[in-house]
CSV table of C-alpha atoms in Angstrom, one decimal:
chain,number,residue,atom,x,y,z
A,1,MET,CA,42.4,-47.1,-18.6
A,2,GLY,CA,39.3,-47.2,-16.4
A,3,MET,CA,36.2,-45.1,-16.6
A,4,ALA,CA,36.7,-41.4,-17.3
A,5,LYS,CA,34.2,-38.6,-16.9
A,6,GLN,CA,34.2,-35.5,-19.1
A,7,VAL,CA,32.2,-32.3,-18.8
A,8,GLY,CA,30.7,-30.4,-21.7
A,9,LEU,CA,30.0,-26.6,-21.0
A,10,GLU,CA,27.9,-24.4,-23.2
A,11,PHE,CA,27.4,-20.7,-22.7
A,12,GLY,CA,24.0,-19.8,-23.9
A,13,SER,CA,21.8,-16.6,-23.8
A,14,GLY,CA,21.9,-15.7,-20.1
A,15,LEU,CA,22.6,-19.2,-19.0
A,16,ILE,CA,25.1,-22.1,-18.9
A,17,ARG,CA,24.5,-25.8,-19.6
A,18,LEU,CA,26.6,-28.5,-18.1
A,19,VAL,CA,26.6,-32.2,-19.2
A,20,VAL,CA,28.8,-35.0,-17.8
A,21,VAL,CA,29.4,-38.2,-19.8
A,22,GLU,CA,31.2,-41.2,-18.4
A,23,HIS,CA,33.5,-43.0,-21.0
A,24,ARG,CA,34.4,-46.7,-20.6
A,25,PRO,CA,37.4,-48.4,-22.3
A,26,SER,CA,34.8,-50.5,-24.3
A,27,GLY,CA,33.6,-47.4,-26.0
A,28,GLU,CA,30.3,-47.3,-24.0
A,29,ARG,CA,29.3,-43.8,-22.9
A,30,THR,CA,26.9,-43.0,-20.1
A,31,LEU,CA,25.1,-39.7,-19.4
A,32,VAL,CA,25.4,-39.1,-15.7
A,33,SER,CA,24.2,-35.6,-15.2
A,34,VAL,CA,22.6,-32.6,-17.0
A,35,ASP,CA,22.2,-29.1,-15.5
A,36,THR,CA,21.1,-25.7,-16.6
A,37,TYR,CA,21.8,-22.5,-14.6
A,38,SER,CA,20.0,-19.3,-15.5
A,39,LEU,CA,22.3,-16.3,-15.1
A,40,PRO,CA,20.7,-13.4,-16.9
A,41,GLU,CA,22.6,-10.8,-14.8
A,42,ALA,CA,26.0,-12.5,-15.3
A,43,ILE,CA,25.9,-13.6,-19.0
A,44,ASP,CA,24.5,-11.4,-21.8
A,45,ARG,CA,22.3,-12.6,-24.7
A,46,ASP,CA,25.4,-13.3,-26.8
A,47,GLY,CA,26.9,-15.6,-24.2
A,48,ARG,CA,29.5,-13.0,-23.1
A,49,MET,CA,30.5,-12.6,-19.5
A,50,VAL,CA,29.1,-9.6,-17.6
A,51,ASP,CA,29.8,-10.8,-14.1
A,52,GLU,CA,32.7,-13.3,-14.2
A,53,LYS,CA,32.7,-13.8,-10.4
A,54,ALA,CA,29.1,-14.9,-10.4
A,55,VAL,CA,29.7,-17.5,-13.1
A,56,VAL,CA,32.8,-18.8,-11.4
A,57,GLN,CA,30.9,-19.2,-8.2
A,58,VAL,CA,28.1,-21.2,-9.8
A,59,LEU,CA,30.6,-23.4,-11.6
A,60,LYS,CA,32.5,-24.0,-8.3
A,61,GLN,CA,29.2,-24.9,-6.5
A,62,TRP,CA,28.3,-27.2,-9.3
A,63,ALA,CA,31.7,-29.0,-9.3
A,64,THR,CA,31.5,-29.5,-5.6
A,65,GLN,CA,27.9,-30.8,-5.7
A,66,ARG,CA,28.6,-33.1,-8.5
A,67,LYS,CA,32.0,-34.2,-7.2
A,68,MET,CA,33.7,-33.0,-10.4
A,69,VAL,CA,36.4,-30.7,-9.0
A,70,GLY,CA,39.4,-30.9,-11.2
A,71,ALA,CA,37.5,-32.8,-13.9
A,72,SER,CA,38.3,-32.5,-17.6
A,73,LEU,CA,36.1,-30.0,-19.4
A,74,VAL,CA,35.5,-29.0,-23.0
A,75,PHE,CA,33.8,-25.7,-23.7
A,76,ALA,CA,32.0,-24.3,-26.8
A,77,ILE,CA,32.8,-21.2,-28.9
A,78,PRO,CA,29.9,-19.8,-30.9
A,79,ASN,CA,30.0,-20.5,-34.7
A,80,GLU,CA,30.0,-16.8,-35.5
A,81,ASN,CA,33.3,-16.4,-33.6
A,82,CYS,CA,35.0,-19.2,-35.7
A,83,GLN,CA,36.3,-19.7,-39.2
A,84,ILE,CA,36.5,-23.2,-40.7
A,85,ALA,CA,37.8,-24.2,-44.1
A,86,TRP,CA,39.0,-27.4,-45.8
A,87,LEU,CA,42.3,-26.6,-47.7
A,88,LYS,CA,45.3,-28.5,-49.1
A,89,LEU,CA,48.4,-27.6,-47.1
A,90,PRO,CA,52.1,-28.3,-47.8
A,91,ASP,CA,53.7,-31.3,-46.0
A,92,VAL,CA,55.2,-29.3,-43.1
A,93,GLY,CA,54.8,-29.6,-39.4
A,94,GLY,CA,54.9,-27.7,-36.1
A,95,SER,CA,54.8,-23.9,-36.0
A,96,GLU,CA,55.4,-23.7,-39.8
A,97,LEU,CA,52.1,-25.6,-40.4
A,98,ILE,CA,50.2,-23.3,-38.1
A,99,ASN,CA,51.7,-20.2,-39.8
A,100,VAL,CA,50.7,-21.5,-43.2
A,101,ALA,CA,47.2,-22.3,-41.9
A,102,ARG,CA,46.9,-18.9,-40.4
A,103,TYR,CA,47.9,-17.3,-43.7
A,104,ARG,CA,45.4,-19.4,-45.7
A,105,LEU,CA,42.5,-18.7,-43.3
A,106,LYS,CA,43.3,-15.0,-43.3
A,107,LYS,CA,43.2,-15.0,-47.1
A,108,GLN,CA,39.9,-16.7,-47.1
A,109,PHE,CA,38.4,-14.8,-44.2
A,110,PRO,CA,40.0,-11.2,-44.3
A,111,ARG,CA,38.2,-10.1,-41.2
A,112,MET,CA,39.8,-12.8,-39.0
A,113,SER,CA,42.0,-11.3,-36.4
A,114,ASP,CA,45.8,-11.7,-36.7
A,115,ARG,CA,45.8,-13.0,-33.1
A,116,ALA,CA,43.1,-15.6,-33.6
A,117,VAL,CA,43.7,-19.1,-32.1
A,118,VAL,CA,44.5,-21.4,-35.0
A,119,ALA,CA,44.7,-25.2,-35.2
A,120,VAL,CA,44.8,-27.9,-38.0
A,121,ALA,CA,43.5,-31.4,-38.2
A,122,GLN,CA,44.5,-33.8,-40.9
A,123,PRO,CA,42.2,-36.8,-40.5
A,124,ASN,CA,43.2,-38.4,-43.8
A,125,GLY,CA,46.9,-37.5,-43.6
A,126,PRO,CA,48.9,-34.5,-44.9
A,127,GLU,CA,48.5,-35.6,-48.5
A,128,HIS,CA,44.8,-34.8,-48.4
A,129,GLU,CA,42.9,-31.6,-47.5
A,130,SER,CA,43.2,-30.4,-43.9
A,131,ILE,CA,40.5,-28.8,-41.8
A,132,LEU,CA,41.7,-25.3,-40.6
A,133,ILE,CA,40.0,-23.7,-37.7
A,134,GLY,CA,40.4,-20.2,-36.3
A,135,ALA,CA,38.7,-18.6,-33.3
A,136,GLU,CA,38.6,-15.3,-31.5
A,137,ARG,CA,41.5,-15.5,-29.0
A,138,SER,CA,40.0,-13.2,-26.4
A,139,LEU,CA,36.8,-15.3,-26.1
A,140,VAL,CA,38.8,-18.6,-25.9
A,141,ASP,CA,41.1,-17.2,-23.2
A,142,GLU,CA,38.1,-15.7,-21.3
A,143,ARG,CA,36.3,-18.9,-21.1
A,144,ALA,CA,39.3,-21.1,-20.4
A,145,ASN,CA,40.5,-18.8,-17.5
A,146,LEU,CA,37.0,-18.8,-16.1
A,147,VAL,CA,36.9,-22.6,-16.0
A,148,LEU,CA,40.3,-22.7,-14.4
A,149,LYS,CA,39.2,-20.3,-11.6
A,150,ALA,CA,36.3,-22.6,-10.9
A,151,GLY,CA,38.6,-25.5,-10.2
A,152,LEU,CA,38.0,-27.4,-13.4
A,153,HIS,CA,40.5,-28.5,-16.1
A,154,PRO,CA,39.9,-27.1,-19.6
A,155,VAL,CA,41.3,-29.7,-22.0
A,156,GLY,CA,39.6,-28.5,-25.2
A,157,ALA,CA,37.4,-26.0,-27.1
A,158,GLU,CA,35.2,-26.6,-30.1
A,159,SER,CA,33.0,-24.5,-32.3
A,160,GLU,CA,29.3,-25.3,-31.6
A,161,ALA,CA,29.1,-26.8,-35.1
A,162,GLN,CA,31.8,-29.4,-34.3
A,163,SER,CA,30.1,-30.6,-31.2
A,164,ILE,CA,26.7,-30.7,-33.0
A,165,LEU,CA,28.3,-32.8,-35.8
A,166,ARG,CA,29.6,-35.3,-33.3
A,167,VAL,CA,26.0,-35.8,-32.0
A,168,ILE,CA,24.7,-35.9,-35.6
A,169,ASP,CA,27.2,-38.7,-36.4
A,170,GLY,CA,25.6,-40.9,-33.8
A,171,HIS,CA,22.1,-39.9,-34.8
A,172,LEU,CA,22.6,-40.8,-38.5
A,173,GLN,CA,24.8,-43.8,-38.2
A,174,GLY,CA,25.1,-45.0,-34.6
A,175,SER,CA,28.7,-45.8,-35.6
A,176,GLY,CA,30.4,-42.4,-35.0
A,177,SER,CA,30.8,-41.1,-38.6
A,178,ILE,CA,28.8,-39.6,-41.4
A,179,PRO,CA,29.2,-41.5,-44.6
A,180,GLU,CA,31.9,-40.0,-46.9
A,181,GLN,CA,29.3,-38.8,-49.5
A,182,ALA,CA,26.6,-37.6,-47.0
A,183,SER,CA,25.1,-34.2,-47.5
A,184,VAL,CA,22.8,-32.6,-45.1
A,185,THR,CA,21.9,-29.2,-43.6
A,186,LEU,CA,21.7,-28.9,-39.8
A,187,VAL,CA,19.6,-26.1,-38.4
A,188,HIS,CA,19.9,-25.2,-34.7
A,189,ILE,CA,17.2,-22.9,-33.5
A,190,GLY,CA,18.3,-21.3,-30.3
A,191,GLN,CA,16.7,-18.6,-28.1
A,192,GLU,CA,18.3,-15.6,-29.8
A,193,ARG,CA,19.8,-17.0,-33.0
A,194,THR,CA,19.5,-19.7,-35.6
A,195,GLN,CA,22.5,-21.5,-37.0
A,196,PHE,CA,22.7,-23.2,-40.4
A,197,MET,CA,25.4,-25.7,-40.9
A,198,VAL,CA,25.9,-27.5,-44.3
A,199,VAL,CA,27.7,-30.8,-44.4
A,200,LYS,CA,28.7,-31.6,-48.0
A,201,GLU,CA,30.2,-35.0,-48.8
A,202,GLY,CA,30.8,-35.7,-45.1
A,203,ARG,CA,32.5,-32.3,-44.4
A,204,LEU,CA,31.4,-29.2,-42.7
A,205,ASN,CA,31.2,-26.9,-45.7
A,206,PHE,CA,29.2,-23.8,-44.7
A,207,MET,CA,28.0,-22.0,-41.6
A,208,ARG,CA,25.7,-19.1,-41.1
A,209,THR,CA,24.2,-17.6,-38.0
A,210,VAL,CA,21.2,-15.2,-38.0
A,211,LYS,CA,19.8,-13.4,-35.1
A,212,VAL,CA,16.3,-15.0,-35.2
A,213,GLY,CA,15.3,-17.6,-32.6
A,214,HIS,CA,12.4,-18.8,-30.5
A,215,GLU,CA,12.7,-15.7,-28.3
A,216,ARG,CA,10.3,-14.0,-30.7
A,217,PHE,CA,7.6,-16.6,-29.8
A,218,GLU,CA,8.2,-16.0,-26.1
A,219,THR,CA,7.9,-12.2,-26.5
A,220,LEU,CA,4.7,-12.6,-28.5
A,221,ILE,CA,3.1,-14.8,-25.8
A,222,SER,CA,4.4,-12.5,-23.0
A,223,LYS,CA,2.8,-9.4,-24.6
A,224,THR,CA,-0.4,-11.1,-25.6
A,225,LEU,CA,-1.1,-12.7,-22.2
A,226,GLU,CA,0.6,-9.9,-20.2
A,227,CYS,CA,2.7,-12.4,-18.4
A,228,SER,CA,6.4,-12.7,-17.5
A,229,ARG,CA,9.0,-14.2,-19.8
A,230,GLU,CA,9.3,-17.3,-17.6
A,231,GLU,CA,5.5,-17.8,-17.8
A,232,ALA,CA,5.6,-17.3,-21.5
A,233,GLN,CA,8.2,-20.0,-21.8
A,234,SER,CA,6.1,-22.4,-19.7
A,235,TYR,CA,3.2,-21.8,-22.0
A,236,LEU,CA,5.2,-22.2,-25.2
A,237,PHE,CA,7.0,-25.4,-24.2
A,238,SER,CA,4.0,-27.0,-22.3
A,239,PRO,CA,3.2,-30.6,-23.5
A,240,THR,CA,-0.4,-29.3,-24.0
A,241,SER,CA,0.6,-26.5,-26.4
A,242,TRP,CA,0.8,-26.9,-30.2
A,243,LEU,CA,1.2,-24.9,-33.4
A,244,LEU,CA,-2.1,-25.1,-35.3
A,245,ASN,CA,-2.6,-24.3,-39.0
A,246,ARG,CA,1.1,-23.3,-39.4
A,247,ARG,CA,0.6,-20.1,-37.4
A,248,MET,CA,-1.7,-20.3,-34.4
A,249,ILE,CA,-0.2,-21.3,-30.9
A,250,ALA,CA,-3.0,-23.0,-29.1
A,251,SER,CA,-3.5,-24.9,-25.8
A,252,MET,CA,-5.2,-28.3,-25.6
A,253,ASP,CA,-6.3,-27.6,-22.1
A,254,GLU,CA,-7.5,-24.1,-23.0
A,255,SER,CA,-5.2,-22.5,-20.5
A,256,PHE,CA,-5.0,-19.5,-23.0
A,257,GLU,CA,-6.8,-18.4,-26.1
A,258,PRO,CA,-5.1,-19.2,-29.5
A,259,ILE,CA,-2.3,-16.7,-30.4
A,260,ASP,CA,-1.5,-15.7,-33.9
A,261,ALA,CA,2.2,-16.4,-34.4
A,262,GLU,CA,2.5,-15.5,-38.1
A,263,GLU,CA,5.2,-12.9,-37.5
A,264,PRO,CA,7.7,-15.1,-35.7
A,265,MET,CA,7.0,-18.0,-38.1
A,266,GLU,CA,7.6,-15.7,-41.1
A,267,SER,CA,10.8,-14.4,-39.6
A,268,LEU,CA,12.2,-17.9,-39.4
A,269,THR,CA,10.9,-19.1,-42.8
A,270,LYS,CA,12.4,-16.1,-44.4
A,271,GLU,CA,15.9,-17.1,-43.2
A,272,PHE,CA,15.3,-20.7,-44.5
A,273,ARG,CA,14.3,-19.3,-47.9
A,274,ARG,CA,17.4,-17.1,-48.0
A,275,LEU,CA,19.6,-20.1,-47.5
A,276,ILE,CA,17.8,-22.0,-50.2
A,277,HIS,CA,18.1,-19.0,-52.6
A,278,TYR,CA,21.8,-18.6,-51.8
A,279,PHE,CA,22.6,-22.2,-52.8
A,280,ARG,CA,20.4,-22.0,-55.9
A,281,SER,CA,22.5,-18.9,-57.0
A,282,ILE,CA,25.8,-20.6,-56.5
A,283,HIS,CA,24.7,-24.1,-57.8
A,284,PRO,CA,22.6,-23.4,-60.9
A,285,ASP,CA,22.9,-27.0,-62.0
A,286,ARG,CA,20.8,-28.0,-58.9
A,287,SER,CA,23.8,-29.8,-57.3
A,288,TYR,CA,22.6,-28.0,-54.1
A,289,ALA,CA,19.4,-30.2,-54.1
A,290,GLY,CA,20.9,-33.1,-52.1
A,291,ILE,CA,22.2,-30.7,-49.5
A,292,LEU,CA,18.9,-28.8,-48.9
A,293,ASP,CA,16.4,-31.6,-49.6
A,294,ARG,CA,17.3,-33.1,-46.2
A,295,MET,CA,17.5,-30.9,-43.1
A,296,ILE,CA,17.9,-31.9,-39.5
A,297,LEU,CA,16.3,-29.6,-37.1
A,298,LEU,CA,17.3,-29.2,-33.4
A,299,GLY,CA,16.6,-26.7,-30.6
A,300,ARG,CA,14.1,-26.4,-27.8
A,301,ILE,CA,11.4,-25.0,-30.1
A,302,THR,CA,11.2,-28.4,-31.8
A,303,THR,CA,9.3,-29.7,-28.7
A,304,LEU,CA,6.3,-27.5,-29.6
A,305,ARG,CA,3.8,-29.9,-31.2
A,306,GLY,CA,3.2,-29.1,-34.8
A,307,PHE,CA,6.2,-26.8,-35.2
A,308,ALA,CA,8.4,-29.0,-37.4
A,309,PRO,CA,5.6,-30.1,-39.8
A,310,SER,CA,4.4,-26.5,-40.1
A,311,LEU,CA,7.9,-25.3,-40.9
A,312,ALA,CA,8.4,-28.1,-43.4
A,313,ASP,CA,5.2,-27.2,-45.2
A,314,LEU,CA,6.1,-23.5,-45.3
A,315,ILE,CA,9.6,-24.0,-46.9
A,316,GLY,CA,8.8,-27.2,-48.8
A,317,VAL,CA,11.7,-29.2,-47.4
A,318,ARG,CA,11.7,-32.5,-45.5
A,319,LEU,CA,12.7,-31.9,-41.9
A,320,GLU,CA,14.0,-34.5,-39.5
A,321,LEU,CA,14.1,-34.1,-35.7
A,322,LEU,CA,17.3,-34.9,-33.8
A,323,ASN,CA,17.5,-37.2,-30.9
A,324,PRO,CA,20.8,-36.3,-29.3
A,325,LEU,CA,20.6,-39.2,-26.8
A,326,VAL,CA,21.2,-41.9,-29.5
A,327,GLY,CA,24.1,-44.1,-28.6
A,328,LEU,CA,24.2,-43.0,-24.9
A,329,GLN,CA,23.4,-45.0,-21.8
A,330,ILE,CA,21.3,-42.9,-19.3
A,331,ALA,CA,22.0,-43.0,-15.6
A,332,LEU,CA,19.8,-40.2,-14.3
A,333,GLU,CA,17.1,-40.2,-11.6
A,334,SER,CA,13.6,-40.8,-12.9
A,335,ASP,CA,12.5,-37.1,-12.6
A,336,GLY,CA,15.7,-36.0,-14.4
A,337,PHE,CA,15.2,-38.6,-17.1
A,338,LEU,CA,11.6,-37.5,-17.9
A,339,SER,CA,12.7,-33.9,-18.0
A,340,LEU,CA,15.6,-34.6,-20.3
A,341,GLN,CA,13.4,-36.6,-22.7
A,342,GLN,CA,11.2,-33.5,-23.1
A,343,GLN,CA,14.1,-31.1,-23.6
A,344,SER,CA,17.0,-33.2,-24.8
A,345,SER,CA,17.5,-31.2,-28.0
A,346,MET,CA,18.5,-28.1,-26.1
A,347,TYR,CA,21.5,-30.0,-24.7
A,348,THR,CA,22.8,-31.0,-28.1
A,349,VAL,CA,25.9,-28.8,-28.0
A,350,ALA,CA,26.9,-29.7,-24.4
A,351,LEU,CA,26.3,-33.4,-25.1
A,352,GLY,CA,28.6,-33.2,-28.1
A,353,LEU,CA,31.3,-31.5,-26.0
A,354,ALA,CA,31.1,-34.1,-23.3
A,355,GLN,CA,31.6,-36.9,-25.8
A,356,SER,CA,34.7,-35.4,-27.3
A,357,PRO,CA,38.0,-37.3,-27.0
A,358,TYR,CA,40.3,-34.6,-25.8
A,359,GLY,CA,40.6,-35.4,-22.1
A,360,LEU,CA,40.5,-39.1,-22.7
A,361,ASN,CA,43.6,-39.8,-24.9
A,362,GLN,CA,46.3,-37.3,-24.1
A,363,SER,CA,48.9,-39.2,-26.1
A,364,GLU,CA,47.6,-38.3,-29.6
A,365,PRO,CA,49.6,-35.5,-31.3
A,366,ILE,CA,47.6,-32.2,-31.9
A,367,GLN,CA,48.9,-29.5,-34.3
A,368,GLN,CA,48.2,-26.3,-32.4
A,369,GLU,CA,50.1,-23.2,-31.4
A,370,GLU,CA,52.9,-23.7,-29.0
A,371,GLN,CA,51.8,-21.1,-26.4
A,372,THR,CA,50.0,-21.2,-23.2
A,373,ASN,CA,46.2,-20.9,-23.1
A,374,GLU,CA,45.9,-22.6,-26.5
A,375,TYR,CA,43.2,-25.3,-26.6
A,376,LEU,CA,42.5,-28.1,-28.9
A,377,TRP,CA,40.5,-27.4,-32.1
A,378,THR,CA,40.3,-30.8,-33.8
A,379,ARG,CA,37.5,-33.3,-34.5
A,380,GLN,CA,38.8,-36.8,-34.9
A,381,SER,CA,36.0,-37.9,-37.2
A,382,ALA,CA,36.1,-34.7,-39.3
């Protein structure tokens, strides 16, 4: 098999992100393009379609410009629209396995829809625990059909947590897998929401999404300086801006007066403390400590100088920043490369999707529902 290109598509808050990774038979992966399109009138703050035609048009134009018409594409589903559990299943196959998985997921997550898309992965064989994944069917179908209308080929779908874990694998090991006993908490701070993902003994064990993100910092700057949201973003993410004394957003070139950011910082730290308190309540023997003593932080807000050290001081936990480009060759123009270096963390989900195996090895058996518009929900290194 020769080189194969795969597209990762993330639907964000009023935007889409597209990443293309080229895969070689040797295992080498090369990042060949990254693009972001702001579509506030077409996609709402939760990533739902408001104007499907506008999104399809943008995707068509992108595919033509990048010469990717008909390319394999994997898209993301928000964590809050997914259910994930590790459970022991009987040694059955086909539709019977899916029916058992659906029953077990429904029992554990009573609010899960009866029509949810369900898939099962058994990375260690049927004699061991399987990973069961369910997702909101309407959202999966909506995104898959949109991709088809744009002339691209949807070969898989993943929860955002799965795609992030694939990138984390490379970040921690450089070999593609988290050690069997590894425990770590991943924190993805987006514009509108923050996602907490706990990996316990090498497995995704817990997910929580809260509606607090860096948008609160943007709103504060916009109101204080009486500027547009776009200008506020440019101030917040400028290389000359930094977070001083754990609460003051200041500018090294004095382009604006220091702004007191205590309120948005407190909103974030409150959610971190809630997570810590939750694990303390369910693990009174302090077995939670290994999970929460190490947190990996990602998201565009991490590019604000001083943000990560300030947050670490406020919650009393060691934080590591993620470099999602570890293990990738880069084939971008110089301007694009410099821009990506400054903002690489915001592409973590799309990068993980573009590195998934779904469109590269079609011969591997996947346990999923035998219906049309069903997409792959497995992670080979789960």
